[in-house]
Every structure is written in C-alpha cells, then in structure tokens.
mmCIF file of C-alpha atoms in Angstrom:
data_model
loop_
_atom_site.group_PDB
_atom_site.id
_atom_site.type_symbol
_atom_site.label_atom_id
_atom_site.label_comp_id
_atom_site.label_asym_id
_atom_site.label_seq_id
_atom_site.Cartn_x
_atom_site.Cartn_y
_atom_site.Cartn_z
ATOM 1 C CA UNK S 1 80.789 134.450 70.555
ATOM 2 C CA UNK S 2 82.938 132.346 73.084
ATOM 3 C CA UNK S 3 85.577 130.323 71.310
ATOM 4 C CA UNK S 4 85.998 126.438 71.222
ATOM 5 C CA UNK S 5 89.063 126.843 73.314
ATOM 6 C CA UNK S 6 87.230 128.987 75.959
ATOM 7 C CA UNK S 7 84.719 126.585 76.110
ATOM 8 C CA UNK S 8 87.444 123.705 76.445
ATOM 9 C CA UNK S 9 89.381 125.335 79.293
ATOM 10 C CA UNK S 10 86.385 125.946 81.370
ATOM 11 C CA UNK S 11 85.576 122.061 80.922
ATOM 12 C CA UNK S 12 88.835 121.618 81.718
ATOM 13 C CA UNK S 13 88.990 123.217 85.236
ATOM 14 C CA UNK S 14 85.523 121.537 85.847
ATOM 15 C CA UNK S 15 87.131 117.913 85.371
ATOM 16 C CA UNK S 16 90.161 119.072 87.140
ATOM 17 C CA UNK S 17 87.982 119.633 90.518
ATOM 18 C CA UNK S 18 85.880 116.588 90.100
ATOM 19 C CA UNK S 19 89.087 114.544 89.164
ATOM 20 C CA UNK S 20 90.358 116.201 92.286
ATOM 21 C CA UNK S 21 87.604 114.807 94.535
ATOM 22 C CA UNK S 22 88.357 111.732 93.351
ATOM 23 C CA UNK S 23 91.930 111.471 93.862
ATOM 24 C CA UNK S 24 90.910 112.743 97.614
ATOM 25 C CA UNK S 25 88.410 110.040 98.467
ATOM 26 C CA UNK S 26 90.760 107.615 99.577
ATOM 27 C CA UNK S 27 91.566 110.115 102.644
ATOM 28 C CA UNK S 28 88.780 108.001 104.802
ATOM 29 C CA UNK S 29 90.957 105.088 104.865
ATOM 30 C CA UNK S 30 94.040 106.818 105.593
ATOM 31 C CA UNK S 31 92.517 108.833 108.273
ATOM 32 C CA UNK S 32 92.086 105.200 109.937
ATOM 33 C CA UNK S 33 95.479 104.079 109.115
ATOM 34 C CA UNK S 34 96.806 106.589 110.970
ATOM 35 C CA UNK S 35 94.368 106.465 114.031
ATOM 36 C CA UNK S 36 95.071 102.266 114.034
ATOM 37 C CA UNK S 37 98.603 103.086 113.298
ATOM 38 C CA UNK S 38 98.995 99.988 110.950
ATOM 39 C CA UNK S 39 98.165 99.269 107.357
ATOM 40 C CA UNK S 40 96.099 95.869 108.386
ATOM 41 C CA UNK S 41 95.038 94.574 105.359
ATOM 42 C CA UNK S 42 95.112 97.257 103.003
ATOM 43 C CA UNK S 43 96.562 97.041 99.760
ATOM 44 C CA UNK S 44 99.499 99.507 98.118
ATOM 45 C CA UNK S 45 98.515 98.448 94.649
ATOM 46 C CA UNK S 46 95.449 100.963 93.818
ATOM 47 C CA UNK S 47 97.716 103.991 94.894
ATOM 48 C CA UNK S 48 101.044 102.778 92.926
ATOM 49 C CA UNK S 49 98.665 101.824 89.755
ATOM 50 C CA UNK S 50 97.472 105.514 90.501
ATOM 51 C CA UNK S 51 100.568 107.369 90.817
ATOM 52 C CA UNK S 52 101.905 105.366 87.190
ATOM 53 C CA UNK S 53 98.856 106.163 85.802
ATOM 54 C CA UNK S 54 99.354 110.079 86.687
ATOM 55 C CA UNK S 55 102.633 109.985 85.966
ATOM 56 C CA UNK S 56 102.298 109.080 82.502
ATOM 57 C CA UNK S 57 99.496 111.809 81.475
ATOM 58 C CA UNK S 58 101.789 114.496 83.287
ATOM 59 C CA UNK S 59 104.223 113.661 80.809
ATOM 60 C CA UNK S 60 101.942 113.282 78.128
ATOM 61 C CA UNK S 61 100.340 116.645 78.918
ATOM 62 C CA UNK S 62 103.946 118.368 79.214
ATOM 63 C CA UNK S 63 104.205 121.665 76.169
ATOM 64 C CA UNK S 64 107.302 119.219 74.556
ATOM 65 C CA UNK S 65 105.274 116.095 74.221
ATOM 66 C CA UNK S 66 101.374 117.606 73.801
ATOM 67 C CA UNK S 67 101.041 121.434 73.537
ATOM 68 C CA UNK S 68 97.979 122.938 75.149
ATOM 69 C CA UNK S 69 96.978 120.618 77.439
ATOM 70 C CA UNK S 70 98.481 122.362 80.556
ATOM 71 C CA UNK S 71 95.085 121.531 82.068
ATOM 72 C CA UNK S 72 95.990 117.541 82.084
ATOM 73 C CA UNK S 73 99.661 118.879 83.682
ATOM 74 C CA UNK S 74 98.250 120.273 86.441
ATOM 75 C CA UNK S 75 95.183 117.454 87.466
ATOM 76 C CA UNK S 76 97.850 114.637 87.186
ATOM 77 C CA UNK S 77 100.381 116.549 88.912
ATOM 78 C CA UNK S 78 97.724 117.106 92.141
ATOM 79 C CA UNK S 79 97.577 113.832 91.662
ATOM 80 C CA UNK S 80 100.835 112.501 91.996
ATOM 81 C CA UNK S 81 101.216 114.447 95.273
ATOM 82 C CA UNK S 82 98.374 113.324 96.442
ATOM 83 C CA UNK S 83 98.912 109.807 95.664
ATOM 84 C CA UNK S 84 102.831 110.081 96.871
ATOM 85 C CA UNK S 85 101.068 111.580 100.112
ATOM 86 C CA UNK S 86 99.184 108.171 100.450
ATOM 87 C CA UNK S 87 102.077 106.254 99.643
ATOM 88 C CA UNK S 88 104.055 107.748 102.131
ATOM 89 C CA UNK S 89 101.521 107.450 104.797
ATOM 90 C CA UNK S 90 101.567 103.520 103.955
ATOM 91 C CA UNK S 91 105.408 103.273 104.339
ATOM 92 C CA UNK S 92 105.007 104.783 107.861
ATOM 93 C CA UNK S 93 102.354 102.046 109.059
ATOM 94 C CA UNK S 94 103.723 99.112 107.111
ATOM 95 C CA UNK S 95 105.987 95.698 108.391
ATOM 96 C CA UNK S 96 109.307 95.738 106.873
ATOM 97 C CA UNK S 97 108.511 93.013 104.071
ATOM 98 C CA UNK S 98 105.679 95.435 102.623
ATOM 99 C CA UNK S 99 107.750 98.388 103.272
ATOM 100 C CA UNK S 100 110.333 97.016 100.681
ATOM 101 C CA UNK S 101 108.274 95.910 98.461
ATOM 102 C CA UNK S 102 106.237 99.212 97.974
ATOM 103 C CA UNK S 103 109.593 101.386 97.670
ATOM 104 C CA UNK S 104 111.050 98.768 94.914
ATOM 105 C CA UNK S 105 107.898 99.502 92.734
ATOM 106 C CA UNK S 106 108.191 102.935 93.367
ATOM 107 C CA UNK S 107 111.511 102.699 91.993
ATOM 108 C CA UNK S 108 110.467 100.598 89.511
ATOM 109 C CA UNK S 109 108.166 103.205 88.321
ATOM 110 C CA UNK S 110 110.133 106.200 88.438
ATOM 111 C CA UNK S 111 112.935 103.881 86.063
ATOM 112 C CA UNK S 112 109.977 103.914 83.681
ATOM 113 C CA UNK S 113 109.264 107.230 83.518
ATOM 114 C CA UNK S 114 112.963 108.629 83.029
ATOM 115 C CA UNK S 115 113.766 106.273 80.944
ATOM 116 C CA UNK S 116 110.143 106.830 78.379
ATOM 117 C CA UNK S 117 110.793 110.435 78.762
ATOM 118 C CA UNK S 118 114.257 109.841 77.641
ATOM 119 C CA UNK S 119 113.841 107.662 74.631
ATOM 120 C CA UNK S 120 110.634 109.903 73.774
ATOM 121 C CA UNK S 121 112.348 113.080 73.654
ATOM 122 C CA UNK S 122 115.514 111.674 72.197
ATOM 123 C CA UNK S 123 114.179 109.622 69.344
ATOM 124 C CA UNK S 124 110.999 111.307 68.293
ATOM 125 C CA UNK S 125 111.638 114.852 66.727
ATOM 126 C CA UNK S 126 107.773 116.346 66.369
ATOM 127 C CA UNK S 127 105.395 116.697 68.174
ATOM 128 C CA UNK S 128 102.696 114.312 67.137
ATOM 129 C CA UNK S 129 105.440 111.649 67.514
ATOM 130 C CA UNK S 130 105.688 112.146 70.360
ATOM 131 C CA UNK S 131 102.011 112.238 71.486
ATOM 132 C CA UNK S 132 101.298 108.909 69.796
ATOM 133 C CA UNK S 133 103.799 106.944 71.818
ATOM 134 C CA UNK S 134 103.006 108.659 75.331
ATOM 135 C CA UNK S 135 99.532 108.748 74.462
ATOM 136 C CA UNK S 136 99.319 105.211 73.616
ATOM 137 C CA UNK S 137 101.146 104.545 76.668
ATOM 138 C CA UNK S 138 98.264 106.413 78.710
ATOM 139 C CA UNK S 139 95.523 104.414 77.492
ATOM 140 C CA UNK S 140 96.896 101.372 78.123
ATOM 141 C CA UNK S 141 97.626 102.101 81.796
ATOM 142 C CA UNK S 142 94.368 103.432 81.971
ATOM 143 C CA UNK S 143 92.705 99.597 80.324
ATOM 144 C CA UNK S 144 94.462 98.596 83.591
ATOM 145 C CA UNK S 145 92.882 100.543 85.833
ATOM 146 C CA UNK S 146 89.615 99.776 84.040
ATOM 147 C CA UNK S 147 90.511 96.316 85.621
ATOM 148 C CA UNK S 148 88.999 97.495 89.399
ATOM 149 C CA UNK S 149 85.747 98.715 88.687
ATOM 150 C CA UNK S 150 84.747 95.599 86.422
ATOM 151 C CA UNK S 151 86.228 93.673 89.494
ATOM 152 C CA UNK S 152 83.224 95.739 91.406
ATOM 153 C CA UNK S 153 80.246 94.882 88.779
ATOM 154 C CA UNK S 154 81.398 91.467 88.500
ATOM 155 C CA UNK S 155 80.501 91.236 93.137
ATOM 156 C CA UNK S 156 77.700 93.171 92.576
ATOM 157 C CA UNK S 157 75.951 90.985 90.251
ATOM 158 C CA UNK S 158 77.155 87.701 91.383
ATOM 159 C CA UNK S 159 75.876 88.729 95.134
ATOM 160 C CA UNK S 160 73.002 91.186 93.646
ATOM 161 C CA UNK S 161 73.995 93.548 95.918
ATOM 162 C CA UNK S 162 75.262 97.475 95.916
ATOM 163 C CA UNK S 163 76.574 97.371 99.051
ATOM 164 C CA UNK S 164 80.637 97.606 98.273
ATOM 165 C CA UNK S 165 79.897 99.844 95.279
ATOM 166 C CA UNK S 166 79.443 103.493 96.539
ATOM 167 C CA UNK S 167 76.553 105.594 94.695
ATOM 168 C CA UNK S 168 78.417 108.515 95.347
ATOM 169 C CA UNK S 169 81.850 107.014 93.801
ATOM 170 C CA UNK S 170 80.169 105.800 91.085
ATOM 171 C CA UNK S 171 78.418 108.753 89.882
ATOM 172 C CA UNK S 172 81.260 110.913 90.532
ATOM 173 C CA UNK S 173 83.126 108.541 88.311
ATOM 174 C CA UNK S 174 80.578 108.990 85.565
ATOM 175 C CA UNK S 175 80.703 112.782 85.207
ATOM 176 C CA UNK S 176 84.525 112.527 85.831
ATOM 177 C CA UNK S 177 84.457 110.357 82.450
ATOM 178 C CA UNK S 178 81.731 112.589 80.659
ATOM 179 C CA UNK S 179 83.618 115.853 81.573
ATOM 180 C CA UNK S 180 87.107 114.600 79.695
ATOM 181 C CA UNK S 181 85.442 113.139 76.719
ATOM 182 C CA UNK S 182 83.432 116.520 76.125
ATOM 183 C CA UNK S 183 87.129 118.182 76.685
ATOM 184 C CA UNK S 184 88.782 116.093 74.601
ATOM 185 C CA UNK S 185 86.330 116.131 71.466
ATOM 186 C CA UNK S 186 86.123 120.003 71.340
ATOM 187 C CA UNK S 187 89.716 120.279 70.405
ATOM 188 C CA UNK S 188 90.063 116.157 69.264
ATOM 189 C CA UNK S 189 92.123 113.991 71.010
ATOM 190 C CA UNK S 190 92.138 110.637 70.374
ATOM 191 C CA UNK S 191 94.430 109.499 73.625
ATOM 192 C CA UNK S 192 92.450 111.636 76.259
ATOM 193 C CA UNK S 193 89.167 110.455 74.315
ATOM 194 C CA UNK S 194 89.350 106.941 74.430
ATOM 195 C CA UNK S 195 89.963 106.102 78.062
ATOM 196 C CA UNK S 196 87.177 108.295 79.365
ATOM 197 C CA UNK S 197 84.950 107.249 76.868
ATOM 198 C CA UNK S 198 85.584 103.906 78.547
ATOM 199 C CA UNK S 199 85.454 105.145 81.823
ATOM 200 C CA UNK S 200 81.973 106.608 80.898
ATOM 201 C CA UNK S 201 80.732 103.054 79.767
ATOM 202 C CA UNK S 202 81.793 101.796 82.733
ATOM 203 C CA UNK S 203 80.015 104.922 84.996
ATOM 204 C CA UNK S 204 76.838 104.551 83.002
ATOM 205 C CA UNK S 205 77.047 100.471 83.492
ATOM 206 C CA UNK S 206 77.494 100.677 87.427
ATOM 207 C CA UNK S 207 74.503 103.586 87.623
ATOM 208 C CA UNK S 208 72.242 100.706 85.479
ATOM 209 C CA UNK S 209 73.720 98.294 88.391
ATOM 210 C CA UNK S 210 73.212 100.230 91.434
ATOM 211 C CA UNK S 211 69.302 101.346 90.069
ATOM 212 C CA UNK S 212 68.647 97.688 88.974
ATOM 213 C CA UNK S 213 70.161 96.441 92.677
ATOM 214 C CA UNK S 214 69.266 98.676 95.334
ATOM 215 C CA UNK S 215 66.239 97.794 96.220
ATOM 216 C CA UNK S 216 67.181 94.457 96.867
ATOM 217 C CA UNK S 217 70.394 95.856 98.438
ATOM 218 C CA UNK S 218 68.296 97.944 100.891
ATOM 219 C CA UNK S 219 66.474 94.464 101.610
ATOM 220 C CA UNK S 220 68.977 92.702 102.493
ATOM 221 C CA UNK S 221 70.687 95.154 105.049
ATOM 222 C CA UNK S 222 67.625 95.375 107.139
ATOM 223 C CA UNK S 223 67.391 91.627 106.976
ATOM 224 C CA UNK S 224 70.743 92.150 108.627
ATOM 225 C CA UNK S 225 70.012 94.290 110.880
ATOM 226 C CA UNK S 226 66.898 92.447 112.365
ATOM 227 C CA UNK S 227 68.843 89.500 112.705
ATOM 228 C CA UNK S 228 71.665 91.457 115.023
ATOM 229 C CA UNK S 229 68.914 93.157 116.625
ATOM 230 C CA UNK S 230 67.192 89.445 117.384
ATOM 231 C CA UNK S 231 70.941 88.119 118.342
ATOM 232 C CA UNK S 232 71.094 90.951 120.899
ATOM 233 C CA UNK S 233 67.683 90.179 122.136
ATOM 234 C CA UNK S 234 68.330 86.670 122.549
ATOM 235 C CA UNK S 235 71.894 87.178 124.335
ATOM 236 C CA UNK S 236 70.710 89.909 126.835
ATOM 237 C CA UNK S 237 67.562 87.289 127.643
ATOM 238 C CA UNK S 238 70.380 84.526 127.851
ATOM 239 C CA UNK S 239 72.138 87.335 130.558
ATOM 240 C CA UNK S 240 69.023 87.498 132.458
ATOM 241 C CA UNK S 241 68.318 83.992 132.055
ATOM 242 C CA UNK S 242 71.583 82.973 134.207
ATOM 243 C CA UNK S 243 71.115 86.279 136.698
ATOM 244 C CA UNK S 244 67.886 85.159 137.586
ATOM 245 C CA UNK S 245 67.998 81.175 137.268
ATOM 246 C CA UNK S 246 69.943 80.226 140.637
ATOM 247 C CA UNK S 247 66.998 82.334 142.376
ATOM 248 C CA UNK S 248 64.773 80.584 140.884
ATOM 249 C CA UNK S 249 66.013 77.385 141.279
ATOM 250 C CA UNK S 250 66.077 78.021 144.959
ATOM 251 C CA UNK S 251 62.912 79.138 145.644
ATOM 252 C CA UNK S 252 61.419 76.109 144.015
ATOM 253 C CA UNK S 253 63.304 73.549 146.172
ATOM 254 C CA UNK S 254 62.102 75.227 149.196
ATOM 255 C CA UNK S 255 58.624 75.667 147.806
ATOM 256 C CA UNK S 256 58.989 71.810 147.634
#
C-alpha cells in the first residue's frame, strides 16, 4: 500500500513542474525586451509582487519554520531565480528613473525578509509558531496577487471578450491551484490550502468565462479582420486610383 506521504511527494513534484511553467511564461515578453532593447511600457510590478511572494513561501517552507515541505523550498526557490532573472533583464533595458525605482523595492523587499526571518526565528521558539506567522504572511501576499486575475475577469466581462485572457494561462492556472490544494490536504495545511483553494475558484471562474465568451470572442476578431482586410482593399484601390487617374484624365480631354 503506498503511503499518504508517497502519494503527497509525487503531487508535489507534479505542482512543482506546472508551477514551473508558469513562472517561465513570462519569457515571451522578455525575449522582446531584449530584441527591442527597451522595456517600453512594461511594468516591474508583476515580477517584484512575484519574487515577494516566493520569497515568503521559501521561508515558510524552510525545515526551521515548516518541516517537510522541502517540496515548497525548492518551487519558490526556481522561482526566485527565475523572477530575479526577469528583474535583471528589466534593469538592463530600463531609463534611469525606473531603474531606481525597481532596485529600491528590491531592497525594500529583501529588508522584509531579513528582518521577518529575524524576528520569526528569534521570538517564536516551536515550530507551529512559527508556521502561523510566516504562513499567515503567505496568504496574504498571495490575496494580493489574487488582485491581477480578477483585474482580467473584470475586462473580460465588461468587453465580453477572451481575447487578453489566455486559455492556455488560465487552465494551467487551474490545475496549478488543484495540484497544491490536493498536496496540501493529504498531510493538512491550512496556509498552503487556503490560497490555492482560492486560486482554484478563480481558475474554475475564468474557464466558466472563457467557455461562456469565446464564441463571441471568435466573432469579433474576424469582424476585425474583415474590416483590415476591406481597409487594405480600399487603400490599394485608392493607390491605383491616383496611378491611373492622370491617364485618364488625359485621354478624356483629348477625346474631347
């Protein structure tokens, strides 16, 4: 018979790789940062709310704070490289106002760490202490994340369209959520269970969106498209109309 902890650590490396794929899929836009050399009008925010958010649940997941949750240690920890990777790549491509900006946040943030991991190790002596003020900590930076994808569902159904909400994204997102509640339940744990139960609300409400909007999505992009296909039309005929016209012109005076 395979043990609850078996089971639990094979979850575990699942949401790892699917956690992993998320942290990734911001490589697109960096890839084009780096090709346009400049930022443009991309935001910092997401990736500094990101690298908080993983800083915090590496701590939490550390053997002195949480035993057994090395698996949480070494998602978050991708992640902070990942996300420092991004951050770095921004600095590079940024104007000098952003550029300080960015690194004071940074700083702020890495202040906030040292100093919770000081006060956390220093003035709570058990374990569980120690859980229920980092843990507490984690969900509340994870409510504000929660803050972008509601941004999302709010466009979608205000221009009843799918269009800036990625199928792909969001169903990744789902079984992201679905994988760490089912980890955290077999051995329970309140702070890993409550944010991705949220998060798998918030999957399962953009799935309902993007079935209940697509159609009407795919409607309106080859509305779109017809009308930039009839623009073209009309400014190539305009092309020919002023190529041809003088010619024309001439050969009716003289037929006159």
């Amino acid at each position: 018979m395979v043990s609850p902890d078996a089971i639990r650590f094979v979850v575990g490396i699942i949401g790892n790789i699917i956690s992993l794929f998320l942290f990734l899929s911001p490589v697109p836009t960096f890839v084009q940062i780096w090709k346009k050399k400049s930022v443009e009008q991309y935001s910092a925010v997401p990736y500094l709310a990101t690298l908080v958010n993983c800083l915090v649940w590496t701590l939490y997941g550390l053997p002195m704070i949480h035993p057994g949750s090395i698996l949480v240690v070494t998602i978050n920890g991708s992640g902070i490289v990942i996300e420092c990777a991004y951050i770095i790549i921004f600095l590079v491509f940024s104007d000098k106002k952003k550029r300080i900006r960015v690194l004071l946040i940074v700083l702020v943030e890495l202040i906030f760490i040292s100093l919770l991991t000081l006060l956390t190790l220093t003035l709570a002596h058990s374990h569980r202490k120690r859980s229920t003020i980092v843990g507490t900590i984690c969900i509340l930076f994870n409510i504000m994340m929660y803050a972008a994808p509601l941004a999302v569902m709010k466009l979608v159904i205000t221009t009843k369209s799918v269009e800036f909400m990625p199928f792909f994204l969001s169903f990744t997102s789902f079984v992201n959520g679905v994988t760490w509640t089912t980890y955290a339940l077999i051995r329970f744990d309140p702070f890993i269970t409550i944010p991705n139960g949220l998060g798998t609300l918030f999957g399962v409400a953009q799935l309902i969106l993007y079935a209940t909007y697509y159609k009407s999505t795919q409607r309106v992009m080859a509305e779109r498209k017809n009308k930039a296909v009839n623009l073209s039309e009309v400014v190539v005929a305009e092309e020919e109309l002023k190529k041809t016209g003088p010619t024309q012109n001439g050969l009716s005076t003289l037929n006159h």
